[in-house]
PDB file of C-alpha atoms in Angstrom:
ATOM      1  CA  UNK A  98       3.886  13.595   4.203  1.00  0.00           C
ATOM      2  CA  UNK A  99       0.457  12.663   2.928  1.00  0.00           C
ATOM      3  CA  UNK A 100      -2.178  10.533   4.624  1.00  0.00           C
ATOM      4  CA  UNK A 101      -3.973   8.123   2.372  1.00  0.00           C
ATOM      5  CA  UNK A 102      -5.994   4.993   1.859  1.00  0.00           C
ATOM      6  CA  UNK A 103      -5.011   1.936  -0.148  1.00  0.00           C
ATOM      7  CA  UNK A 104      -7.766   0.389  -2.223  1.00  0.00           C
ATOM      8  CA  UNK A 105      -7.114  -2.828  -0.288  1.00  0.00           C
ATOM      9  CA  UNK A 106      -8.546  -1.087   2.767  1.00  0.00           C
ATOM     10  CA  UNK A 107     -11.873  -1.422   0.906  1.00  0.00           C
ATOM     11  CA  UNK A 108     -11.230  -5.052  -0.002  1.00  0.00           C
ATOM     12  CA  UNK A 109     -14.847  -6.225   0.371  1.00  0.00           C
ATOM     13  CA  UNK A 110     -16.850  -3.248  -0.853  1.00  0.00           C
ATOM     14  CA  UNK A 111     -14.560  -2.730  -3.850  1.00  0.00           C
ATOM     15  CA  UNK A 112     -14.802  -6.410  -4.765  1.00  0.00           C
ATOM     16  CA  UNK A 113     -18.607  -6.334  -4.620  1.00  0.00           C
ATOM     17  CA  UNK A 114     -18.863  -3.291  -6.869  1.00  0.00           C
ATOM     18  CA  UNK A 115     -16.148  -4.559  -9.214  1.00  0.00           C
ATOM     19  CA  UNK A 116     -18.077  -7.790  -9.720  1.00  0.00           C
ATOM     20  CA  UNK A 117     -21.438  -6.135 -10.268  1.00  0.00           C
ATOM     21  CA  UNK A 118     -20.628  -2.799 -11.939  1.00  0.00           C
ATOM     22  CA  UNK A 119     -17.052  -2.959 -13.172  1.00  0.00           C
ATOM     23  CA  UNK A 120     -13.716  -1.307 -12.372  1.00  0.00           C
ATOM     24  CA  UNK A 121     -14.754   2.291 -13.044  1.00  0.00           C
ATOM     25  CA  UNK A 122     -17.571   2.106 -10.493  1.00  0.00           C
ATOM     26  CA  UNK A 123     -15.278   0.361  -7.996  1.00  0.00           C
ATOM     27  CA  UNK A 124     -12.671   3.099  -8.430  1.00  0.00           C
ATOM     28  CA  UNK A 125     -15.243   5.848  -7.930  1.00  0.00           C
ATOM     29  CA  UNK A 126     -16.507   4.063  -4.800  1.00  0.00           C
ATOM     30  CA  UNK A 127     -13.029   3.836  -3.266  1.00  0.00           C
ATOM     31  CA  UNK A 128     -12.389   7.474  -4.134  1.00  0.00           C
ATOM     32  CA  UNK A 129     -15.595   8.717  -2.547  1.00  0.00           C
ATOM     33  CA  UNK A 130     -15.322   6.643   0.621  1.00  0.00           C
ATOM     34  CA  UNK A 131     -11.673   7.621   1.070  1.00  0.00           C
ATOM     35  CA  UNK A 132     -12.578  11.292   0.813  1.00  0.00           C
ATOM     36  CA  UNK A 133     -15.331  10.827   3.390  1.00  0.00           C
ATOM     37  CA  UNK A 134     -12.818   9.161   5.741  1.00  0.00           C
ATOM     38  CA  UNK A 135     -10.463  12.147   5.488  1.00  0.00           C
ATOM     39  CA  UNK A 136      -7.781  10.899   3.081  1.00  0.00           C
ATOM     40  CA  UNK A 137      -5.498  13.173   1.091  1.00  0.00           C
ATOM     41  CA  UNK A 138      -4.400  10.564  -1.450  1.00  0.00           C
ATOM     42  CA  UNK A 139      -5.820   7.262  -2.694  1.00  0.00           C
ATOM     43  CA  UNK A 140      -3.613   4.411  -3.852  1.00  0.00           C
ATOM     44  CA  UNK A 141      -5.336   2.184  -6.405  1.00  0.00           C
ATOM     45  CA  UNK A 142      -3.744  -1.255  -6.187  1.00  0.00           C
ATOM     46  CA  UNK A 143      -4.343  -4.362  -8.255  1.00  0.00           C
ATOM     47  CA  UNK A 144      -7.716  -5.128  -6.639  1.00  0.00           C
ATOM     48  CA  UNK A 145      -9.114  -2.087  -8.488  1.00  0.00           C
ATOM     49  CA  UNK A 146      -7.268  -2.283 -11.841  1.00  0.00           C
ATOM     50  CA  UNK A 147      -7.159   1.205 -13.305  1.00  0.00           C
ATOM     51  CA  UNK A 148      -5.665  -0.218 -16.477  1.00  0.00           C
ATOM     52  CA  UNK A 149      -9.123  -1.617 -17.267  1.00  0.00           C
ATOM     53  CA  UNK A 150     -10.712   1.842 -17.323  1.00  0.00           C
ATOM     54  CA  UNK A 151     -11.347   3.552 -20.631  1.00  0.00           C
ATOM     55  CA  UNK A 152      -9.775   6.929 -21.368  1.00  0.00           C
ATOM     56  CA  UNK A 153     -13.110   8.599 -20.624  1.00  0.00           C
ATOM     57  CA  UNK A 154     -13.491   6.722 -17.327  1.00  0.00           C
ATOM     58  CA  UNK A 155      -9.954   7.677 -16.283  1.00  0.00           C
ATOM     59  CA  UNK A 156     -10.684  11.303 -17.056  1.00  0.00           C
ATOM     60  CA  UNK A 157     -13.854  11.161 -14.955  1.00  0.00           C
ATOM     61  CA  UNK A 158     -11.870   9.626 -12.085  1.00  0.00           C
ATOM     62  CA  UNK A 159      -9.234  12.338 -12.333  1.00  0.00           C
ATOM     63  CA  UNK A 160     -11.878  15.076 -12.395  1.00  0.00           C
ATOM     64  CA  UNK A 161     -13.693  13.610  -9.386  1.00  0.00           C
ATOM     65  CA  UNK A 162     -10.421  13.335  -7.474  1.00  0.00           C
ATOM     66  CA  UNK A 163      -9.706  16.997  -8.188  1.00  0.00           C
ATOM     67  CA  UNK A 164     -13.198  17.957  -7.040  1.00  0.00           C
ATOM     68  CA  UNK A 165     -12.680  16.049  -3.802  1.00  0.00           C
ATOM     69  CA  UNK A 166      -9.181  17.436  -3.284  1.00  0.00           C
ATOM     70  CA  UNK A 167      -7.570  13.999  -3.536  1.00  0.00           C
ATOM     71  CA  UNK A 168      -4.298  12.968  -5.162  1.00  0.00           C
ATOM     72  CA  UNK A 169      -4.081   9.660  -7.021  1.00  0.00           C
ATOM     73  CA  UNK A 170      -1.436   6.965  -6.655  1.00  0.00           C
ATOM     74  CA  UNK A 171      -1.034   3.847  -8.784  1.00  0.00           C
ATOM     75  CA  UNK A 172      -0.109   0.264  -7.918  1.00  0.00           C
ATOM     76  CA  UNK A 173       0.208  -3.045  -9.730  1.00  0.00           C
ATOM     77  CA  UNK A 174       1.307  -6.651  -9.309  1.00  0.00           C
ATOM     78  CA  UNK A 175       3.692  -8.848 -11.287  1.00  0.00           C
ATOM     79  CA  UNK A 176       7.041  -8.271 -12.994  1.00  0.00           C
ATOM     80  CA  UNK A 177       6.110  -8.750 -16.659  1.00  0.00           C
ATOM     81  CA  UNK A 178       7.623  -5.786 -18.487  1.00  0.00           C
ATOM     82  CA  UNK A 179       4.656  -4.912 -20.745  1.00  0.00           C
ATOM     83  CA  UNK A 180       2.403  -4.578 -17.715  1.00  0.00           C
ATOM     84  CA  UNK A 181       4.957  -2.551 -15.769  1.00  0.00           C
ATOM     85  CA  UNK A 182       5.408  -0.149 -18.670  1.00  0.00           C
ATOM     86  CA  UNK A 183       1.652   0.221 -19.078  1.00  0.00           C
ATOM     87  CA  UNK A 184       1.245   1.068 -15.410  1.00  0.00           C
ATOM     88  CA  UNK A 185       4.212   3.429 -15.425  1.00  0.00           C
ATOM     89  CA  UNK A 186       2.539   5.374 -18.243  1.00  0.00           C
ATOM     90  CA  UNK A 187      -0.668   5.399 -16.202  1.00  0.00           C
ATOM     91  CA  UNK A 188       1.236   6.702 -13.169  1.00  0.00           C
ATOM     92  CA  UNK A 189       2.597   9.520 -15.309  1.00  0.00           C
ATOM     93  CA  UNK A 190      -0.841  10.339 -16.661  1.00  0.00           C
ATOM     94  CA  UNK A 191      -2.431  10.505 -13.206  1.00  0.00           C
ATOM     95  CA  UNK A 192       0.409  12.361 -11.494  1.00  0.00           C
ATOM     96  CA  UNK A 193       1.278   9.483  -9.175  1.00  0.00           C
ATOM     97  CA  UNK A 194       4.340  10.125  -7.005  1.00  0.00           C
ATOM     98  CA  UNK A 195       5.401   6.483  -7.281  1.00  0.00           C
ATOM     99  CA  UNK A 196       4.385   3.192  -8.847  1.00  0.00           C
ATOM    100  CA  UNK A 197       3.788   0.610  -6.120  1.00  0.00           C
ATOM    101  CA  UNK A 198       4.673  -2.955  -7.141  1.00  0.00           C
ATOM    102  CA  UNK A 199       4.121  -6.382  -5.604  1.00  0.00           C
ATOM    103  CA  UNK A 200       6.585  -8.633  -7.506  1.00  0.00           C
ATOM    104  CA  UNK A 201       4.478 -11.720  -6.694  1.00  0.00           C
ATOM    105  CA  UNK A 202       7.469 -14.041  -7.016  1.00  0.00           C
ATOM    106  CA  UNK A 203      10.442 -15.125  -4.923  1.00  0.00           C
ATOM    107  CA  UNK A 204      12.626 -15.627  -8.020  1.00  0.00           C
ATOM    108  CA  UNK A 205      15.343 -13.052  -7.329  1.00  0.00           C
ATOM    109  CA  UNK A 206      16.983 -13.483 -10.718  1.00  0.00           C
ATOM    110  CA  UNK A 207      13.698 -12.871 -12.541  1.00  0.00           C
ATOM    111  CA  UNK A 208      12.957  -9.787 -10.445  1.00  0.00           C
ATOM    112  CA  UNK A 209      16.430  -8.433 -11.130  1.00  0.00           C
ATOM    113  CA  UNK A 210      16.116  -8.952 -14.898  1.00  0.00           C
ATOM    114  CA  UNK A 211      12.775  -7.193 -15.016  1.00  0.00           C
ATOM    115  CA  UNK A 212      13.843  -4.255 -12.851  1.00  0.00           C
ATOM    116  CA  UNK A 213      17.094  -3.792 -14.728  1.00  0.00           C
ATOM    117  CA  UNK A 214      15.192  -3.615 -18.017  1.00  0.00           C
ATOM    118  CA  UNK A 215      12.779  -1.077 -16.523  1.00  0.00           C
ATOM    119  CA  UNK A 216      15.464   1.293 -15.191  1.00  0.00           C
ATOM    120  CA  UNK A 217      15.604   3.497 -18.325  1.00  0.00           C
ATOM    121  CA  UNK A 218      11.819   3.890 -18.259  1.00  0.00           C
ATOM    122  CA  UNK A 219      11.873   4.914 -14.590  1.00  0.00           C
ATOM    123  CA  UNK A 220      14.646   7.428 -15.242  1.00  0.00           C
ATOM    124  CA  UNK A 221      12.759   8.936 -18.164  1.00  0.00           C
ATOM    125  CA  UNK A 222       9.516   9.208 -16.190  1.00  0.00           C
ATOM    126  CA  UNK A 223      11.333  10.292 -12.995  1.00  0.00           C
ATOM    127  CA  UNK A 224       8.861   8.161 -11.031  1.00  0.00           C
ATOM    128  CA  UNK A 225      10.202   5.744  -8.418  1.00  0.00           C
ATOM    129  CA  UNK A 226       9.114   2.130  -8.359  1.00  0.00           C
ATOM    130  CA  UNK A 227       7.963   1.409  -4.792  1.00  0.00           C
ATOM    131  CA  UNK A 228       8.394  -2.332  -4.313  1.00  0.00           C
ATOM    132  CA  UNK A 229       6.209  -3.700  -1.545  1.00  0.00           C
ATOM    133  CA  UNK A 230       7.567  -6.311   0.833  1.00  0.00           C
ATOM    134  CA  UNK A 231       5.333  -9.351   0.623  1.00  0.00           C
ATOM    135  CA  UNK A 232       5.698 -12.978   1.690  1.00  0.00           C
ATOM    136  CA  UNK A 233       8.180 -13.487  -1.140  1.00  0.00           C
ATOM    137  CA  UNK A 234      11.582 -12.156  -0.056  1.00  0.00           C
ATOM    138  CA  UNK A 235      13.036 -11.415   3.348  1.00  0.00           C
ATOM    139  CA  UNK A 236      13.610  -7.702   3.833  1.00  0.00           C
ATOM    140  CA  UNK A 237      17.435  -7.833   3.832  1.00  0.00           C
ATOM    141  CA  UNK A 238      17.395  -9.724   0.532  1.00  0.00           C
ATOM    142  CA  UNK A 239      15.005  -7.205  -1.027  1.00  0.00           C
ATOM    143  CA  UNK A 240      17.081  -4.278   0.225  1.00  0.00           C
ATOM    144  CA  UNK A 241      20.279  -5.852  -1.141  1.00  0.00           C
ATOM    145  CA  UNK A 242      18.684  -6.452  -4.537  1.00  0.00           C
ATOM    146  CA  UNK A 243      17.611  -2.818  -4.885  1.00  0.00           C
ATOM    147  CA  UNK A 244      20.967  -1.544  -3.663  1.00  0.00           C
ATOM    148  CA  UNK A 245      22.744  -3.663  -6.289  1.00  0.00           C
ATOM    149  CA  UNK A 246      20.550  -2.074  -8.973  1.00  0.00           C
ATOM    150  CA  UNK A 247      21.257   1.483  -7.855  1.00  0.00           C
ATOM    151  CA  UNK A 248      18.640   2.119  -5.181  1.00  0.00           C
ATOM    152  CA  UNK A 249      17.123   5.576  -4.954  1.00  0.00           C
ATOM    153  CA  UNK A 250      19.416   7.015  -7.617  1.00  0.00           C
ATOM    154  CA  UNK A 251      17.957   4.473 -10.059  1.00  0.00           C
ATOM    155  CA  UNK A 252      14.372   5.350  -9.016  1.00  0.00           C
ATOM    156  CA  UNK A 253      14.016   2.149  -7.016  1.00  0.00           C
ATOM    157  CA  UNK A 254      12.388   2.349  -3.615  1.00  0.00           C
ATOM    158  CA  UNK A 255      10.194   0.516  -1.144  1.00  0.00           C
ATOM    159  CA  UNK A 256       6.543   0.486  -0.199  1.00  0.00           C
ATOM    160  CA  UNK A 257       7.052  -0.584   3.414  1.00  0.00           C
ATOM    161  CA  UNK A 258       4.225  -2.778   4.675  1.00  0.00           C
ATOM    162  CA  UNK A 259       4.231  -3.240   8.433  1.00  0.00           C
ATOM    163  CA  UNK A 260       2.587  -6.680   8.462  1.00  0.00           C
ATOM    164  CA  UNK A 261       3.142  -8.533   5.179  1.00  0.00           C
ATOM    165  CA  UNK A 262       6.537  -9.983   6.089  1.00  0.00           C
ATOM    166  CA  UNK A 263       4.987 -11.806   9.033  1.00  0.00           C
ATOM    167  CA  UNK A 264       4.260 -14.424   6.385  1.00  0.00           C
ATOM    168  CA  UNK A 265       8.016 -15.090   6.377  1.00  0.00           C
ATOM    169  CA  UNK A 266       8.179 -15.010  10.202  1.00  0.00           C
ATOM    170  CA  UNK A 267       9.978 -11.673  10.045  1.00  0.00           C
ATOM    171  CA  UNK A 268       9.103  -9.264  12.844  1.00  0.00           C
ATOM    172  CA  UNK A 269       7.647  -5.924  11.660  1.00  0.00           C
ATOM    173  CA  UNK A 270      10.390  -3.811  13.175  1.00  0.00           C
ATOM    174  CA  UNK A 271      13.051  -6.049  11.624  1.00  0.00           C
ATOM    175  CA  UNK A 272      11.393  -5.410   8.269  1.00  0.00           C
ATOM    176  CA  UNK A 273      11.255  -1.682   8.944  1.00  0.00           C
ATOM    177  CA  UNK A 274      14.926  -1.419   9.933  1.00  0.00           C
ATOM    178  CA  UNK A 275      16.043  -3.214   6.771  1.00  0.00           C
ATOM    179  CA  UNK A 276      13.781  -1.348   4.334  1.00  0.00           C
ATOM    180  CA  UNK A 277      13.272   2.136   5.812  1.00  0.00           C
ATOM    181  CA  UNK A 278      16.313   3.696   4.079  1.00  0.00           C
ATOM    182  CA  UNK A 279      14.678   2.923   0.707  1.00  0.00           C
ATOM    183  CA  UNK A 280      11.060   3.687   1.676  1.00  0.00           C
ATOM    184  CA  UNK A 281       9.080   6.206  -0.358  1.00  0.00           C
ATOM    185  CA  UNK A 282       5.699   5.133   0.999  1.00  0.00           C
ATOM    186  CA  UNK A 283       4.283   2.832   3.667  1.00  0.00           C
ATOM    187  CA  UNK A 284       1.234   0.708   4.362  1.00  0.00           C
ATOM    188  CA  UNK A 285       0.644   1.071   8.097  1.00  0.00           C
ATOM    189  CA  UNK A 286      -1.261  -2.083   8.954  1.00  0.00           C
ATOM    190  CA  UNK A 287      -1.988  -3.509  12.408  1.00  0.00           C
ATOM    191  CA  UNK A 288      -2.329  -7.180  13.292  1.00  0.00           C
ATOM    192  CA  UNK A 289      -2.690  -9.698  16.105  1.00  0.00           C
ATOM    193  CA  UNK A 290      -1.627 -13.288  16.664  1.00  0.00           C
ATOM    194  CA  UNK A 291      -4.412 -15.503  17.990  1.00  0.00           C
ATOM    195  CA  UNK A 292      -4.602 -19.082  19.169  1.00  0.00           C
ATOM    196  CA  UNK A 293      -6.175 -21.376  16.587  1.00  0.00           C
ATOM    197  CA  UNK A 294      -7.589 -24.853  17.084  1.00  0.00           C
ATOM    198  CA  UNK A 295      -4.028 -26.057  16.577  1.00  0.00           C
ATOM    199  CA  UNK A 296      -1.252 -23.498  16.570  1.00  0.00           C
ATOM    200  CA  UNK A 297      -1.758 -19.801  15.847  1.00  0.00           C
ATOM    201  CA  UNK A 298      -3.187 -17.501  13.196  1.00  0.00           C
ATOM    202  CA  UNK A 299      -2.289 -13.950  12.225  1.00  0.00           C
ATOM    203  CA  UNK A 300      -5.195 -11.614  11.630  1.00  0.00           C
ATOM    204  CA  UNK A 301      -5.867  -7.908  11.289  1.00  0.00           C
ATOM    205  CA  UNK A 302      -6.822  -5.159  13.698  1.00  0.00           C
ATOM    206  CA  UNK A 303      -7.845  -1.533  13.369  1.00  0.00           C
ATOM    207  CA  UNK A 304      -4.706   0.610  13.678  1.00  0.00           C
ATOM    208  CA  UNK A 305      -3.658   0.980  17.295  1.00  0.00           C
ATOM    209  CA  UNK A 306      -5.780  -1.949  18.462  1.00  0.00           C
ATOM    210  CA  UNK A 307      -3.301  -4.728  17.698  1.00  0.00           C
ATOM    211  CA  UNK A 308       0.260  -5.810  18.266  1.00  0.00           C
ATOM    212  CA  UNK A 309       2.060  -3.385  15.955  1.00  0.00           C
ATOM    213  CA  UNK A 310       4.722  -1.560  17.985  1.00  0.00           C
ATOM    214  CA  UNK A 311       3.865   1.976  16.922  1.00  0.00           C
ATOM    215  CA  UNK A 312       6.398   3.562  19.274  1.00  0.00           C
ATOM    216  CA  UNK A 313       9.177   1.376  17.890  1.00  0.00           C
ATOM    217  CA  UNK A 314       8.049   2.070  14.339  1.00  0.00           C
ATOM    218  CA  UNK A 315       8.092   5.793  15.052  1.00  0.00           C
ATOM    219  CA  UNK A 316      11.706   5.607  16.225  1.00  0.00           C
ATOM    220  CA  UNK A 317      12.724   3.901  12.980  1.00  0.00           C
ATOM    221  CA  UNK A 318      10.726   6.094  10.588  1.00  0.00           C
ATOM    222  CA  UNK A 319      11.003   9.458  12.371  1.00  0.00           C
ATOM    223  CA  UNK A 320      13.815  10.839  10.152  1.00  0.00           C
ATOM    224  CA  UNK A 321      11.846   9.861   7.029  1.00  0.00           C
ATOM    225  CA  UNK A 322       8.238  10.640   7.917  1.00  0.00           C
ATOM    226  CA  UNK A 323       8.072  14.111   6.411  1.00  0.00           C
ATOM    227  CA  UNK A 324       8.803  12.662   2.948  1.00  0.00           C
ATOM    228  CA  UNK A 325       6.617   9.540   3.089  1.00  0.00           C
ATOM    229  CA  UNK A 326       3.134   8.838   1.808  1.00  0.00           C
ATOM    230  CA  UNK A 327       1.396   6.871   4.573  1.00  0.00           C
ATOM    231  CA  UNK A 328      -1.497   4.603   3.646  1.00  0.00           C
ATOM    232  CA  UNK A 329      -4.075   2.798   5.729  1.00  0.00           C
ATOM    233  CA  UNK A 330      -4.376  -0.834   4.774  1.00  0.00           C
ATOM    234  CA  UNK A 331      -6.015  -3.625   6.754  1.00  0.00           C
ATOM    235  CA  UNK A 332      -6.570  -7.335   7.126  1.00  0.00           C
ATOM    236  CA  UNK A 333     -10.220  -7.663   8.056  1.00  0.00           C
ATOM    237  CA  UNK A 334     -11.701 -11.107   8.540  1.00  0.00           C
ATOM    238  CA  UNK A 335     -15.217 -11.255   7.079  1.00  0.00           C
ATOM    239  CA  UNK A 336     -18.150 -11.149   9.493  1.00  0.00           C
ATOM    240  CA  UNK A 337     -21.105 -13.550   9.343  1.00  0.00           C
ATOM    241  CA  UNK A 338     -22.780 -11.558   6.545  1.00  0.00           C
ATOM    242  CA  UNK A 339     -21.594  -9.151   3.900  1.00  0.00           C
ATOM    243  CA  UNK A 340     -23.457  -6.086   5.159  1.00  0.00           C
ATOM    244  CA  UNK A 341     -21.893  -6.457   8.594  1.00  0.00           C
ATOM    245  CA  UNK A 342     -18.486  -6.920   6.993  1.00  0.00           C
ATOM    246  CA  UNK A 343     -18.910  -3.732   4.942  1.00  0.00           C
ATOM    247  CA  UNK A 344     -19.947  -1.759   8.020  1.00  0.00           C
ATOM    248  CA  UNK A 345     -16.884  -2.901   9.948  1.00  0.00           C
ATOM    249  CA  UNK A 346     -14.663  -2.161   6.957  1.00  0.00           C
ATOM    250  CA  UNK A 347     -15.972   1.402   6.791  1.00  0.00           C
ATOM    251  CA  UNK A 348     -15.438   1.943  10.515  1.00  0.00           C
ATOM    252  CA  UNK A 349     -11.947   0.504  10.473  1.00  0.00           C
ATOM    253  CA  UNK A 350     -10.844   2.745   7.604  1.00  0.00           C
ATOM    254  CA  UNK A 351     -12.032   5.929   9.309  1.00  0.00           C
ATOM    255  CA  UNK A 352     -10.678   4.934  12.726  1.00  0.00           C
ATOM    256  CA  UNK A 353      -7.347   3.762  11.312  1.00  0.00           C
ATOM    257  CA  UNK A 354      -6.863   6.910   9.237  1.00  0.00           C
ATOM    258  CA  UNK A 355      -7.492   9.080  12.288  1.00  0.00           C
ATOM    259  CA  UNK A 356      -5.080   6.950  14.334  1.00  0.00           C
ATOM    260  CA  UNK A 357      -2.478   7.122  11.558  1.00  0.00           C
ATOM    261  CA  UNK A 358      -2.639  10.899  11.485  1.00  0.00           C
ATOM    262  CA  UNK A 359      -2.280  11.172  15.287  1.00  0.00           C
ATOM    263  CA  UNK A 360       0.622   8.737  15.343  1.00  0.00           C
ATOM    264  CA  UNK A 361       2.541  10.328  12.472  1.00  0.00           C
ATOM    265  CA  UNK A 362       2.140  13.904  13.691  1.00  0.00           C
ATOM    266  CA  UNK A 363       3.323  12.910  17.182  1.00  0.00           C
ATOM    267  CA  UNK A 364       6.262  10.996  15.708  1.00  0.00           C
ATOM    268  CA  UNK A 365       7.603  13.856  13.599  1.00  0.00           C
ATOM    269  CA  UNK A 366      10.998  15.245  14.706  1.00  0.00           C
ATOM    270  CA  UNK A 367      10.522  17.964  17.262  1.00  0.00           C
ATOM    271  CA  UNK A 368       7.073  16.733  18.261  1.00  0.00           C
ATOM    272  CA  UNK A 369       6.036  14.762  21.342  1.00  0.00           C
TER     273      UNK A 369
END
């Protein structure tokens, strides 16, 4: 088990630096802030595209990660095969334990074609593809698709996100039950449902401060926790000004990572 930070936890600060200084500076920022928050591994998702770094910039990132004692993990979005193969090579180069993927489509047939074509590459690299549940497919459908393609034996797994499937009106623990057997990593993300002017809205909370049933999640994931990479991710609504937003973002990451560590250690088999 490793405790980490997804680059989407730094959604606002990474976006500001990406726009003004480029992807290498944004990656270094996420790396440094994650280390300061106490992370062991950093997952660079599609908001900080490592594929846009030069070979020299990647080497500098790898050296800085080693200096900080951080492991690197790679993520991408989209099912186009050239992009998947490029990112798989990058995952190999950086020593990533998995390649996280958001398919970004609800076209099951297209996902299946792409994954089936990628299977030999995954087997050669011996790196699992960790497909993240998004507001595209219901969890049982995603689990069935991966099982039909060979599941874990075919290097196909799940990046379990505890809030994303709310976009399909699927309860977080329903998602977890369906996908946990295939999980190789998880985004532990808290949320709340608030009244809106008409109806309701779903928004984010610092971990432990929202509606996520952490006790129920612990019961589902307990047998698997020792082998999972657990990442802080968050939905943070922007404040009235950017500087205030960045300050809240920083606080939420540190607080959520500390809460994640407490929760996971208590949930391990044989613990409290």
